[in-house]
């Protein structure tokens, strides 16, 4: 028996009389693979370069809160300033307690029988841009001064009041740590002010003078 064998010999490009044809399905398969590769590459470039995509991480650092300082006035008048100083003065008059760009607090000092004529805090007035144009005034029990913008507030005891426009709140009760322990023998009448910019003022109203504690951050 016999079998038929066909042999081909490569003689160089364009030199022979036969060519090798690639089957149709194999050719289109290669084209599709090439196109898919291009498509995947294009998608990769798009996702890496579109706005909002970044491989750089960003760390947000929050500023540390400013320390809160405390200043206290009591008696005729004794005081401890924000920096720990202990100046004393005894003359009548009106003086700045805080004179910052936004926060303004003044005190009126007058002699009393209790202090044998030496000046004590008789009234404090709180105002400035941080109160949105409002003014708070607190006087002694004898003066009966307790106003916001010249109008009486906190008529009851205890009572509370909210400043217009959300500029802070006031309470009137018997709560608060005494500035002067010697006054513990008297019934407390305490005005507490919770104001913008972290300003907190506690005023102890006695018959003819005031003690108070002021807490706030440093202001320009």
PDB file of C-alpha atoms in Angstrom:
ATOM      1  CA  UNK A   1       0.000   0.000   0.000  1.00  0.00           C
ATOM      2  CA  UNK A   2       0.981   3.653  -0.494  1.00  0.00           C
ATOM      3  CA  UNK A   3       0.237   7.031   1.091  1.00  0.00           C
ATOM      4  CA  UNK A   4       0.440  10.464  -0.455  1.00  0.00           C
ATOM      5  CA  UNK A   5       2.914  12.922   1.067  1.00  0.00           C
ATOM      6  CA  UNK A   6       3.310  16.554   0.048  1.00  0.00           C
ATOM      7  CA  UNK A   7       6.495  18.379   0.831  1.00  0.00           C
ATOM      8  CA  UNK A   8       7.088  22.154   0.537  1.00  0.00           C
ATOM      9  CA  UNK A   9      10.441  23.921   0.520  1.00  0.00           C
ATOM     10  CA  UNK A  10      10.891  27.586   1.400  1.00  0.00           C
ATOM     11  CA  UNK A  11      12.699  29.379  -1.440  1.00  0.00           C
ATOM     12  CA  UNK A  12      12.413  33.021  -0.229  1.00  0.00           C
ATOM     13  CA  UNK A  13       9.784  35.737  -0.213  1.00  0.00           C
ATOM     14  CA  UNK A  14       8.206  36.138  -3.674  1.00  0.00           C
ATOM     15  CA  UNK A  15      10.229  33.318  -5.225  1.00  0.00           C
ATOM     16  CA  UNK A  16       7.785  30.456  -5.010  1.00  0.00           C
ATOM     17  CA  UNK A  17       4.413  29.774  -6.617  1.00  0.00           C
ATOM     18  CA  UNK A  18       2.476  29.022  -3.364  1.00  0.00           C
ATOM     19  CA  UNK A  19       1.551  31.127  -0.272  1.00  0.00           C
ATOM     20  CA  UNK A  20       0.389  30.204   3.232  1.00  0.00           C
ATOM     21  CA  UNK A  21      -3.046  31.612   4.077  1.00  0.00           C
ATOM     22  CA  UNK A  22      -4.051  32.238   7.751  1.00  0.00           C
ATOM     23  CA  UNK A  23      -7.482  30.800   8.517  1.00  0.00           C
ATOM     24  CA  UNK A  24     -10.219  33.476   8.769  1.00  0.00           C
ATOM     25  CA  UNK A  25     -11.225  32.811  12.414  1.00  0.00           C
ATOM     26  CA  UNK A  26      -7.648  32.948  13.696  1.00  0.00           C
ATOM     27  CA  UNK A  27      -7.083  36.328  11.999  1.00  0.00           C
ATOM     28  CA  UNK A  28     -10.174  37.965  13.549  1.00  0.00           C
ATOM     29  CA  UNK A  29      -9.293  36.520  16.951  1.00  0.00           C
ATOM     30  CA  UNK A  30      -5.928  38.278  16.859  1.00  0.00           C
ATOM     31  CA  UNK A  31      -7.597  41.559  15.852  1.00  0.00           C
ATOM     32  CA  UNK A  32     -10.087  41.325  18.713  1.00  0.00           C
ATOM     33  CA  UNK A  33      -7.329  40.631  21.234  1.00  0.00           C
ATOM     34  CA  UNK A  34      -5.425  43.695  20.014  1.00  0.00           C
ATOM     35  CA  UNK A  35      -8.512  45.927  20.253  1.00  0.00           C
ATOM     36  CA  UNK A  36      -9.325  44.706  23.757  1.00  0.00           C
ATOM     37  CA  UNK A  37      -5.769  45.432  24.839  1.00  0.00           C
ATOM     38  CA  UNK A  38      -6.067  48.996  23.525  1.00  0.00           C
ATOM     39  CA  UNK A  39      -9.417  49.439  25.286  1.00  0.00           C
ATOM     40  CA  UNK A  40      -8.070  48.254  28.641  1.00  0.00           C
ATOM     41  CA  UNK A  41      -5.059  50.523  28.303  1.00  0.00           C
ATOM     42  CA  UNK A  42      -7.298  53.524  27.524  1.00  0.00           C
ATOM     43  CA  UNK A  43      -9.511  52.809  30.561  1.00  0.00           C
ATOM     44  CA  UNK A  44      -6.476  52.537  32.812  1.00  0.00           C
ATOM     45  CA  UNK A  45      -5.129  55.909  31.615  1.00  0.00           C
ATOM     46  CA  UNK A  46      -8.571  57.519  32.122  1.00  0.00           C
ATOM     47  CA  UNK A  47      -9.000  56.375  35.716  1.00  0.00           C
ATOM     48  CA  UNK A  48      -5.462  57.380  36.644  1.00  0.00           C
ATOM     49  CA  UNK A  49      -5.695  60.880  35.170  1.00  0.00           C
ATOM     50  CA  UNK A  50      -9.342  61.926  35.757  1.00  0.00           C
ATOM     51  CA  UNK A  51      -9.941  64.906  38.141  1.00  0.00           C
ATOM     52  CA  UNK A  52     -10.156  63.980  41.795  1.00  0.00           C
ATOM     53  CA  UNK A  53      -7.971  60.894  41.458  1.00  0.00           C
ATOM     54  CA  UNK A  54      -4.621  61.199  43.118  1.00  0.00           C
ATOM     55  CA  UNK A  55      -2.168  58.817  44.617  1.00  0.00           C
ATOM     56  CA  UNK A  56      -0.910  61.554  46.986  1.00  0.00           C
ATOM     57  CA  UNK A  57      -2.396  61.377  50.491  1.00  0.00           C
ATOM     58  CA  UNK A  58      -3.308  64.583  52.353  1.00  0.00           C
ATOM     59  CA  UNK A  59      -3.113  64.929  56.120  1.00  0.00           C
ATOM     60  CA  UNK A  60      -5.247  67.595  57.834  1.00  0.00           C
ATOM     61  CA  UNK A  61      -3.759  69.061  60.978  1.00  0.00           C
ATOM     62  CA  UNK A  62      -6.107  70.759  63.437  1.00  0.00           C
ATOM     63  CA  UNK A  63      -4.830  73.700  65.403  1.00  0.00           C
ATOM     64  CA  UNK A  64      -4.564  73.081  69.110  1.00  0.00           C
ATOM     65  CA  UNK A  65      -7.241  74.893  71.129  1.00  0.00           C
ATOM     66  CA  UNK A  66      -6.086  78.094  72.785  1.00  0.00           C
ATOM     67  CA  UNK A  67      -5.567  77.898  76.547  1.00  0.00           C
ATOM     68  CA  UNK A  68      -8.265  79.483  78.717  1.00  0.00           C
ATOM     69  CA  UNK A  69      -7.098  82.142  81.121  1.00  0.00           C
ATOM     70  CA  UNK A  70      -8.749  83.189  84.385  1.00  0.00           C
ATOM     71  CA  UNK A  71      -8.971  86.563  86.100  1.00  0.00           C
ATOM     72  CA  UNK A  72     -10.650  87.139  89.481  1.00  0.00           C
ATOM     73  CA  UNK A  73     -11.733  90.257  91.419  1.00  0.00           C
ATOM     74  CA  UNK A  74     -12.960  90.311  95.006  1.00  0.00           C
ATOM     75  CA  UNK A  75     -13.192  92.645  97.968  1.00  0.00           C
ATOM     76  CA  UNK A  76     -11.601  96.070  97.999  1.00  0.00           C
ATOM     77  CA  UNK A  77     -10.466  95.123  95.299  1.00  0.00           C
ATOM     78  CA  UNK A  78      -8.094  92.219  95.343  1.00  0.00           C
ATOM     79  CA  UNK A  79      -7.436  90.649  91.971  1.00  0.00           C
ATOM     80  CA  UNK A  80      -5.465  87.995  90.182  1.00  0.00           C
ATOM     81  CA  UNK A  81      -4.815  88.885  86.540  1.00  0.00           C
ATOM     82  CA  UNK A  82      -4.674  86.504  83.571  1.00  0.00           C
ATOM     83  CA  UNK A  83      -0.888  86.299  83.859  1.00  0.00           C
ATOM     84  CA  UNK A  84      -0.963  85.590  87.604  1.00  0.00           C
ATOM     85  CA  UNK A  85      -0.198  89.144  88.710  1.00  0.00           C
ATOM     86  CA  UNK A  86      -1.757  90.475  91.926  1.00  0.00           C
ATOM     87  CA  UNK A  87      -2.010  94.270  91.593  1.00  0.00           C
ATOM     88  CA  UNK A  88      -4.086  96.276  94.067  1.00  0.00           C
ATOM     89  CA  UNK A  89      -5.743  99.676  93.771  1.00  0.00           C
ATOM     90  CA  UNK A  90      -8.094 101.485  96.088  1.00  0.00           C
ATOM     91  CA  UNK A  91      -9.297 104.646  94.350  1.00  0.00           C
ATOM     92  CA  UNK A  92     -12.774 105.257  92.955  1.00  0.00           C
ATOM     93  CA  UNK A  93     -13.224 105.321  89.178  1.00  0.00           C
ATOM     94  CA  UNK A  94     -14.003 103.342  86.041  1.00  0.00           C
ATOM     95  CA  UNK A  95     -11.334 101.059  84.603  1.00  0.00           C
ATOM     96  CA  UNK A  96     -10.901  98.618  81.737  1.00  0.00           C
ATOM     97  CA  UNK A  97     -10.902  94.978  82.764  1.00  0.00           C
ATOM     98  CA  UNK A  98     -10.620  93.697  79.166  1.00  0.00           C
ATOM     99  CA  UNK A  99      -9.981  95.963  76.194  1.00  0.00           C
ATOM    100  CA  UNK A 100      -9.564  93.693  73.170  1.00  0.00           C
ATOM    101  CA  UNK A 101     -10.636  94.252  69.560  1.00  0.00           C
ATOM    102  CA  UNK A 102     -13.917  92.371  69.980  1.00  0.00           C
ATOM    103  CA  UNK A 103     -14.346  92.011  73.751  1.00  0.00           C
ATOM    104  CA  UNK A 104     -14.813  95.056  75.992  1.00  0.00           C
ATOM    105  CA  UNK A 105     -15.382  94.774  79.773  1.00  0.00           C
ATOM    106  CA  UNK A 106     -15.314  97.736  82.171  1.00  0.00           C
ATOM    107  CA  UNK A 107     -15.643  97.997  85.942  1.00  0.00           C
ATOM    108  CA  UNK A 108     -16.792 100.813  88.201  1.00  0.00           C
ATOM    109  CA  UNK A 109     -15.046 100.986  91.584  1.00  0.00           C
ATOM    110  CA  UNK A 110     -16.433 102.808  94.620  1.00  0.00           C
ATOM    111  CA  UNK A 111     -15.719 102.876  98.335  1.00  0.00           C
ATOM    112  CA  UNK A 112     -18.105 101.096 100.724  1.00  0.00           C
ATOM    113  CA  UNK A 113     -18.755 100.954 104.459  1.00  0.00           C
ATOM    114  CA  UNK A 114     -17.833  97.266 104.368  1.00  0.00           C
ATOM    115  CA  UNK A 115     -14.398  98.108 102.944  1.00  0.00           C
ATOM    116  CA  UNK A 116     -13.961 101.199 105.173  1.00  0.00           C
ATOM    117  CA  UNK A 117     -14.028 103.541 102.213  1.00  0.00           C
ATOM    118  CA  UNK A 118     -11.673 101.548 100.003  1.00  0.00           C
ATOM    119  CA  UNK A 119     -12.900 101.015  96.448  1.00  0.00           C
ATOM    120  CA  UNK A 120     -14.615  97.741  95.550  1.00  0.00           C
ATOM    121  CA  UNK A 121     -16.218  96.612  92.315  1.00  0.00           C
ATOM    122  CA  UNK A 122     -19.625  98.295  92.148  1.00  0.00           C
ATOM    123  CA  UNK A 123     -20.671  97.460  88.583  1.00  0.00           C
ATOM    124  CA  UNK A 124     -19.375  95.706  85.474  1.00  0.00           C
ATOM    125  CA  UNK A 125     -20.386  96.335  81.870  1.00  0.00           C
ATOM    126  CA  UNK A 126     -19.786  93.818  79.073  1.00  0.00           C
ATOM    127  CA  UNK A 127     -19.957  94.804  75.410  1.00  0.00           C
ATOM    128  CA  UNK A 128     -18.041  94.836  72.155  1.00  0.00           C
ATOM    129  CA  UNK A 129     -18.420  93.354  68.682  1.00  0.00           C
ATOM    130  CA  UNK A 130     -18.555  89.800  70.021  1.00  0.00           C
ATOM    131  CA  UNK A 131     -21.982  90.567  71.552  1.00  0.00           C
ATOM    132  CA  UNK A 132     -23.353  91.825  68.216  1.00  0.00           C
ATOM    133  CA  UNK A 133     -24.033  95.303  69.575  1.00  0.00           C
ATOM    134  CA  UNK A 134     -25.590  94.241  72.893  1.00  0.00           C
ATOM    135  CA  UNK A 135     -24.494  95.488  76.320  1.00  0.00           C
ATOM    136  CA  UNK A 136     -24.816  93.657  79.651  1.00  0.00           C
ATOM    137  CA  UNK A 137     -24.684  95.587  82.920  1.00  0.00           C
ATOM    138  CA  UNK A 138     -24.569  93.996  86.394  1.00  0.00           C
ATOM    139  CA  UNK A 139     -24.558  96.016  89.622  1.00  0.00           C
ATOM    140  CA  UNK A 140     -24.832  95.377  93.354  1.00  0.00           C
ATOM    141  CA  UNK A 141     -27.994  94.185  95.062  1.00  0.00           C
ATOM    142  CA  UNK A 142     -28.521  97.656  96.504  1.00  0.00           C
ATOM    143  CA  UNK A 143     -28.267  99.258  93.060  1.00  0.00           C
ATOM    144  CA  UNK A 144     -30.725  96.735  91.571  1.00  0.00           C
ATOM    145  CA  UNK A 145     -28.931  97.087  88.212  1.00  0.00           C
ATOM    146  CA  UNK A 146     -29.217  93.981  86.021  1.00  0.00           C
ATOM    147  CA  UNK A 147     -29.885  94.932  82.405  1.00  0.00           C
ATOM    148  CA  UNK A 148     -29.329  94.036  78.747  1.00  0.00           C
ATOM    149  CA  UNK A 149     -29.315  97.033  76.392  1.00  0.00           C
ATOM    150  CA  UNK A 150     -30.688  99.157  79.230  1.00  0.00           C
ATOM    151  CA  UNK A 151     -33.703  96.916  79.822  1.00  0.00           C
ATOM    152  CA  UNK A 152     -34.150  94.972  83.094  1.00  0.00           C
ATOM    153  CA  UNK A 153     -33.693  91.181  82.800  1.00  0.00           C
ATOM    154  CA  UNK A 154     -33.619  88.215  85.176  1.00  0.00           C
ATOM    155  CA  UNK A 155     -36.343  89.699  87.375  1.00  0.00           C
ATOM    156  CA  UNK A 156     -37.081  86.320  88.962  1.00  0.00           C
ATOM    157  CA  UNK A 157     -34.833  84.160  91.087  1.00  0.00           C
ATOM    158  CA  UNK A 158     -33.796  81.764  89.777  1.00  0.00           C
ATOM    159  CA  UNK A 159     -34.225  82.758  86.119  1.00  0.00           C
ATOM    160  CA  UNK A 160     -32.501  82.708  82.755  1.00  0.00           C
ATOM    161  CA  UNK A 161     -32.269  84.928  79.682  1.00  0.00           C
ATOM    162  CA  UNK A 162     -31.067  84.436  76.091  1.00  0.00           C
ATOM    163  CA  UNK A 163     -29.574  87.431  74.306  1.00  0.00           C
ATOM    164  CA  UNK A 164     -31.167  88.356  70.944  1.00  0.00           C
ATOM    165  CA  UNK A 165     -29.527  86.863  67.880  1.00  0.00           C
ATOM    166  CA  UNK A 166     -27.939  84.020  69.803  1.00  0.00           C
ATOM    167  CA  UNK A 167     -25.317  86.333  71.333  1.00  0.00           C
ATOM    168  CA  UNK A 168     -25.130  84.320  74.536  1.00  0.00           C
ATOM    169  CA  UNK A 169     -27.145  83.444  77.621  1.00  0.00           C
ATOM    170  CA  UNK A 170     -27.459  84.549  81.249  1.00  0.00           C
ATOM    171  CA  UNK A 171     -28.592  82.665  84.342  1.00  0.00           C
ATOM    172  CA  UNK A 172     -29.409  83.988  87.811  1.00  0.00           C
ATOM    173  CA  UNK A 173     -29.290  81.528  90.698  1.00  0.00           C
ATOM    174  CA  UNK A 174     -27.230  80.475  93.733  1.00  0.00           C
ATOM    175  CA  UNK A 175     -24.765  78.272  91.848  1.00  0.00           C
ATOM    176  CA  UNK A 176     -21.049  78.957  91.427  1.00  0.00           C
ATOM    177  CA  UNK A 177     -17.716  78.492  93.173  1.00  0.00           C
ATOM    178  CA  UNK A 178     -17.003  81.478  95.403  1.00  0.00           C
ATOM    179  CA  UNK A 179     -14.135  83.793  94.526  1.00  0.00           C
ATOM    180  CA  UNK A 180     -13.714  84.825  98.172  1.00  0.00           C
ATOM    181  CA  UNK A 181     -14.290  82.009 100.708  1.00  0.00           C
ATOM    182  CA  UNK A 182     -15.038  84.614 103.398  1.00  0.00           C
ATOM    183  CA  UNK A 183     -18.373  85.370 101.700  1.00  0.00           C
ATOM    184  CA  UNK A 184     -19.748  81.875 102.292  1.00  0.00           C
ATOM    185  CA  UNK A 185     -21.772  83.229 105.245  1.00  0.00           C
ATOM    186  CA  UNK A 186     -24.026  85.179 102.869  1.00  0.00           C
ATOM    187  CA  UNK A 187     -26.792  83.984 100.590  1.00  0.00           C
ATOM    188  CA  UNK A 188     -25.478  83.771  97.065  1.00  0.00           C
ATOM    189  CA  UNK A 189     -26.958  85.719  94.142  1.00  0.00           C
ATOM    190  CA  UNK A 190     -24.948  84.657  91.098  1.00  0.00           C
ATOM    191  CA  UNK A 191     -25.186  85.914  87.503  1.00  0.00           C
ATOM    192  CA  UNK A 192     -23.482  83.553  85.071  1.00  0.00           C
ATOM    193  CA  UNK A 193     -22.776  84.736  81.511  1.00  0.00           C
ATOM    194  CA  UNK A 194     -22.033  82.209  78.761  1.00  0.00           C
ATOM    195  CA  UNK A 195     -20.976  84.357  75.827  1.00  0.00           C
ATOM    196  CA  UNK A 196     -19.465  83.962  72.329  1.00  0.00           C
ATOM    197  CA  UNK A 197     -15.752  83.349  71.756  1.00  0.00           C
ATOM    198  CA  UNK A 198     -15.580  81.201  74.892  1.00  0.00           C
ATOM    199  CA  UNK A 199     -16.058  84.141  77.274  1.00  0.00           C
ATOM    200  CA  UNK A 200     -17.505  82.988  80.614  1.00  0.00           C
ATOM    201  CA  UNK A 201     -18.202  85.420  83.461  1.00  0.00           C
ATOM    202  CA  UNK A 202     -19.514  84.579  86.938  1.00  0.00           C
ATOM    203  CA  UNK A 203     -20.635  87.576  89.020  1.00  0.00           C
ATOM    204  CA  UNK A 204     -21.422  87.314  92.751  1.00  0.00           C
ATOM    205  CA  UNK A 205     -23.777  90.117  93.734  1.00  0.00           C
ATOM    206  CA  UNK A 206     -23.459  91.244  97.339  1.00  0.00           C
ATOM    207  CA  UNK A 207     -25.272  94.101  99.028  1.00  0.00           C
ATOM    208  CA  UNK A 208     -22.839  96.871  98.093  1.00  0.00           C
ATOM    209  CA  UNK A 209     -20.100  95.311  95.975  1.00  0.00           C
ATOM    210  CA  UNK A 210     -19.360  92.523  93.465  1.00  0.00           C
ATOM    211  CA  UNK A 211     -16.927  89.648  93.229  1.00  0.00           C
ATOM    212  CA  UNK A 212     -16.436  88.027  89.841  1.00  0.00           C
ATOM    213  CA  UNK A 213     -14.484  85.458  87.881  1.00  0.00           C
ATOM    214  CA  UNK A 214     -13.690  85.951  84.173  1.00  0.00           C
ATOM    215  CA  UNK A 215     -12.555  83.070  81.965  1.00  0.00           C
ATOM    216  CA  UNK A 216     -11.594  83.486  78.287  1.00  0.00           C
ATOM    217  CA  UNK A 217      -8.900  82.824  75.708  1.00  0.00           C
ATOM    218  CA  UNK A 218      -6.328  85.461  74.789  1.00  0.00           C
ATOM    219  CA  UNK A 219      -7.756  88.083  72.430  1.00  0.00           C
ATOM    220  CA  UNK A 220      -5.948  90.524  70.125  1.00  0.00           C
TER     221      UNK A 220
END
